[in-house]
Amino acid sequence: MKNLRTFHAVAIDLGHVDVRRIELSDTKRRSVGLGSAADEVVAIRRLWEQMANRALENAGSDARIDSRSLKAQGLDREATMHLGPVASDMERRGKASDRGDGNRKVAVNNAMLEQI
């Protein structure tokens, strides 16, 4: 059986960043010359996309990631739900989880959409 485990990494280096600035409201962020928190998340996702795709290319893989939403990519399919550690562990041990069941339904729906 194919291993369906999802591997991901989260790396944050705050360096000498003043943590108080990170916790500001968008109004306060704008007043001190920062963009909105949502814009910052988009920028971080784009940076991760570039770094991950470079690593995939260097590894000789044809796989690529896209940080945009399915809608922004022009893809007409339903997104799956992140399983999380508990549901992932259950699924690996062969036990169904509510989130896993939901994702299996989404996969069936998406497969039907592709055939249309």
mmCIF file of C-alpha atoms in Angstrom:
data_model
loop_
_atom_site.group_PDB
_atom_site.id
_atom_site.type_symbol
_atom_site.label_atom_id
_atom_site.label_comp_id
_atom_site.label_asym_id
_atom_site.label_seq_id
_atom_site.Cartn_x
_atom_site.Cartn_y
_atom_site.Cartn_z
ATOM 1 C CA MET A 1 0.000 0.000 0.000
ATOM 2 C CA LYS A 2 1.238 3.462 -0.856
ATOM 3 C CA ASN A 3 2.369 5.531 2.134
ATOM 4 C CA LEU A 4 0.006 8.493 2.259
ATOM 5 C CA ARG A 5 1.793 10.316 5.060
ATOM 6 C CA THR A 6 2.190 14.014 4.554
ATOM 7 C CA PHE A 7 5.459 15.573 5.610
ATOM 8 C CA HIS A 8 5.769 19.262 6.260
ATOM 9 C CA ALA A 9 8.009 21.639 8.119
ATOM 10 C CA VAL A 10 7.481 24.893 9.912
ATOM 11 C CA ALA A 11 10.535 27.040 10.467
ATOM 12 C CA ILE A 12 10.424 30.445 12.089
ATOM 13 C CA ASP A 13 13.513 32.495 12.822
ATOM 14 C CA LEU A 14 12.548 35.632 14.676
ATOM 15 C CA GLY A 15 16.164 36.700 14.990
ATOM 16 C CA HIS A 16 16.131 40.123 16.578
ATOM 17 C CA VAL A 17 12.504 40.870 15.701
ATOM 18 C CA ASP A 18 10.560 42.660 18.388
ATOM 19 C CA VAL A 19 7.757 40.158 19.089
ATOM 20 C CA ARG A 20 5.431 42.992 20.145
ATOM 21 C CA ARG A 21 5.359 44.187 16.514
ATOM 22 C CA ILE A 22 4.129 40.784 15.352
ATOM 23 C CA GLU A 23 1.081 40.949 17.607
ATOM 24 C CA LEU A 24 -0.208 44.298 16.355
ATOM 25 C CA SER A 25 -3.631 44.804 14.819
ATOM 26 C CA ASP A 26 -3.664 45.617 11.113
ATOM 27 C CA THR A 27 -4.489 49.251 11.928
ATOM 28 C CA LYS A 28 -1.484 49.525 14.227
ATOM 29 C CA ARG A 29 0.689 47.608 11.752
ATOM 30 C CA ARG A 30 -0.158 50.146 9.023
ATOM 31 C CA SER A 31 0.583 53.039 11.380
ATOM 32 C CA VAL A 32 4.149 51.758 11.886
ATOM 33 C CA GLY A 33 4.732 51.074 8.186
ATOM 34 C CA LEU A 34 3.941 47.365 8.080
ATOM 35 C CA GLY A 35 1.511 45.590 5.758
ATOM 36 C CA SER A 36 -1.482 43.610 6.943
ATOM 37 C CA ALA A 37 -0.978 40.276 8.667
ATOM 38 C CA ALA A 38 -2.852 38.559 5.812
ATOM 39 C CA ASP A 39 -0.466 40.098 3.251
ATOM 40 C CA GLU A 40 2.474 38.902 5.322
ATOM 41 C CA VAL A 41 1.102 35.345 5.368
ATOM 42 C CA VAL A 42 0.739 35.433 1.561
ATOM 43 C CA ALA A 43 4.341 36.647 1.227
ATOM 44 C CA ILE A 44 5.618 33.887 3.529
ATOM 45 C CA ARG A 45 3.670 31.256 1.572
ATOM 46 C CA ARG A 46 5.107 32.554 -1.724
ATOM 47 C CA LEU A 47 8.627 32.449 -0.309
ATOM 48 C CA TRP A 48 8.084 28.882 0.916
ATOM 49 C CA GLU A 49 6.721 27.912 -2.523
ATOM 50 C CA GLN A 50 9.870 29.255 -4.203
ATOM 51 C CA MET A 51 12.215 27.553 -1.745
ATOM 52 C CA ALA A 52 10.372 24.224 -1.856
ATOM 53 C CA ASN A 53 10.152 24.209 -5.652
ATOM 54 C CA ARG A 54 13.865 24.989 -5.938
ATOM 55 C CA ALA A 55 14.635 22.072 -3.606
ATOM 56 C CA LEU A 56 12.306 19.764 -5.571
ATOM 57 C CA GLU A 57 13.998 20.778 -8.826
ATOM 58 C CA ASN A 58 17.470 20.272 -7.350
ATOM 59 C CA ALA A 59 16.381 16.810 -6.198
ATOM 60 C CA GLY A 60 15.375 15.952 -9.757
ATOM 61 C CA SER A 61 11.661 15.832 -8.986
ATOM 62 C CA ASP A 62 9.007 17.038 -11.416
ATOM 63 C CA ALA A 63 6.633 17.736 -8.504
ATOM 64 C CA ARG A 64 5.913 21.376 -7.681
ATOM 65 C CA ILE A 65 3.822 23.169 -5.096
ATOM 66 C CA ASP A 66 1.628 26.229 -5.570
ATOM 67 C CA SER A 67 0.880 28.490 -2.625
ATOM 68 C CA ARG A 68 -2.247 29.948 -4.223
ATOM 69 C CA SER A 69 -5.752 28.806 -3.393
ATOM 70 C CA LEU A 70 -7.399 26.273 -5.700
ATOM 71 C CA LYS A 71 -9.674 29.059 -6.961
ATOM 72 C CA ALA A 72 -6.707 31.341 -7.719
ATOM 73 C CA GLN A 73 -5.098 28.455 -9.627
ATOM 74 C CA GLY A 74 -8.272 28.112 -11.682
ATOM 75 C CA LEU A 75 -8.872 24.599 -10.371
ATOM 76 C CA ASP A 76 -12.473 23.508 -9.976
ATOM 77 C CA ARG A 77 -12.107 21.029 -7.163
ATOM 78 C CA GLU A 78 -12.881 20.851 -3.486
ATOM 79 C CA ALA A 79 -10.054 21.218 -0.986
ATOM 80 C CA THR A 80 -9.316 18.501 1.540
ATOM 81 C CA MET A 81 -9.108 19.140 5.259
ATOM 82 C CA HIS A 82 -5.808 18.997 7.132
ATOM 83 C CA LEU A 83 -5.876 15.783 9.156
ATOM 84 C CA GLY A 84 -3.735 16.871 12.071
ATOM 85 C CA PRO A 85 -1.573 14.558 14.177
ATOM 86 C CA VAL A 86 -4.346 12.562 15.881
ATOM 87 C CA ALA A 87 -6.310 11.733 12.720
ATOM 88 C CA SER A 88 -3.075 11.102 10.778
ATOM 89 C CA ASP A 89 -1.950 8.596 13.397
ATOM 90 C CA MET A 90 -5.349 6.878 13.347
ATOM 91 C CA GLU A 91 -5.310 6.632 9.555
ATOM 92 C CA ARG A 92 -1.751 5.231 9.524
ATOM 93 C CA ARG A 93 -2.862 2.516 11.949
ATOM 94 C CA GLY A 94 -5.728 1.595 9.628
ATOM 95 C CA LYS A 95 -8.460 3.243 11.694
ATOM 96 C CA ALA A 96 -10.847 5.626 9.993
ATOM 97 C CA SER A 97 -11.165 9.177 11.295
ATOM 98 C CA ASP A 98 -13.921 11.705 10.676
ATOM 99 C CA ARG A 99 -11.483 13.969 8.841
ATOM 100 C CA GLY A 100 -10.091 11.069 6.839
ATOM 101 C CA ASP A 101 -13.625 9.986 5.899
ATOM 102 C CA GLY A 102 -14.372 13.541 4.798
ATOM 103 C CA ASN A 103 -11.207 13.672 2.696
ATOM 104 C CA ARG A 104 -12.075 10.361 1.048
ATOM 105 C CA LYS A 105 -15.486 11.786 0.083
ATOM 106 C CA VAL A 106 -13.775 14.891 -1.311
ATOM 107 C CA ALA A 107 -11.407 12.673 -3.337
ATOM 108 C CA VAL A 108 -14.361 10.796 -4.853
ATOM 109 C CA ASN A 109 -16.142 14.074 -5.664
ATOM 110 C CA ASN A 110 -12.986 15.528 -7.229
ATOM 111 C CA ALA A 111 -12.462 12.379 -9.320
ATOM 112 C CA MET A 112 -16.025 12.699 -10.628
ATOM 113 C CA LEU A 113 -15.431 16.383 -11.457
ATOM 114 C CA GLU A 114 -12.334 15.464 -13.488
ATOM 115 C CA GLN A 115 -14.392 13.080 -15.621
ATOM 116 C CA ILE A 116 -16.943 15.737 -16.530
#
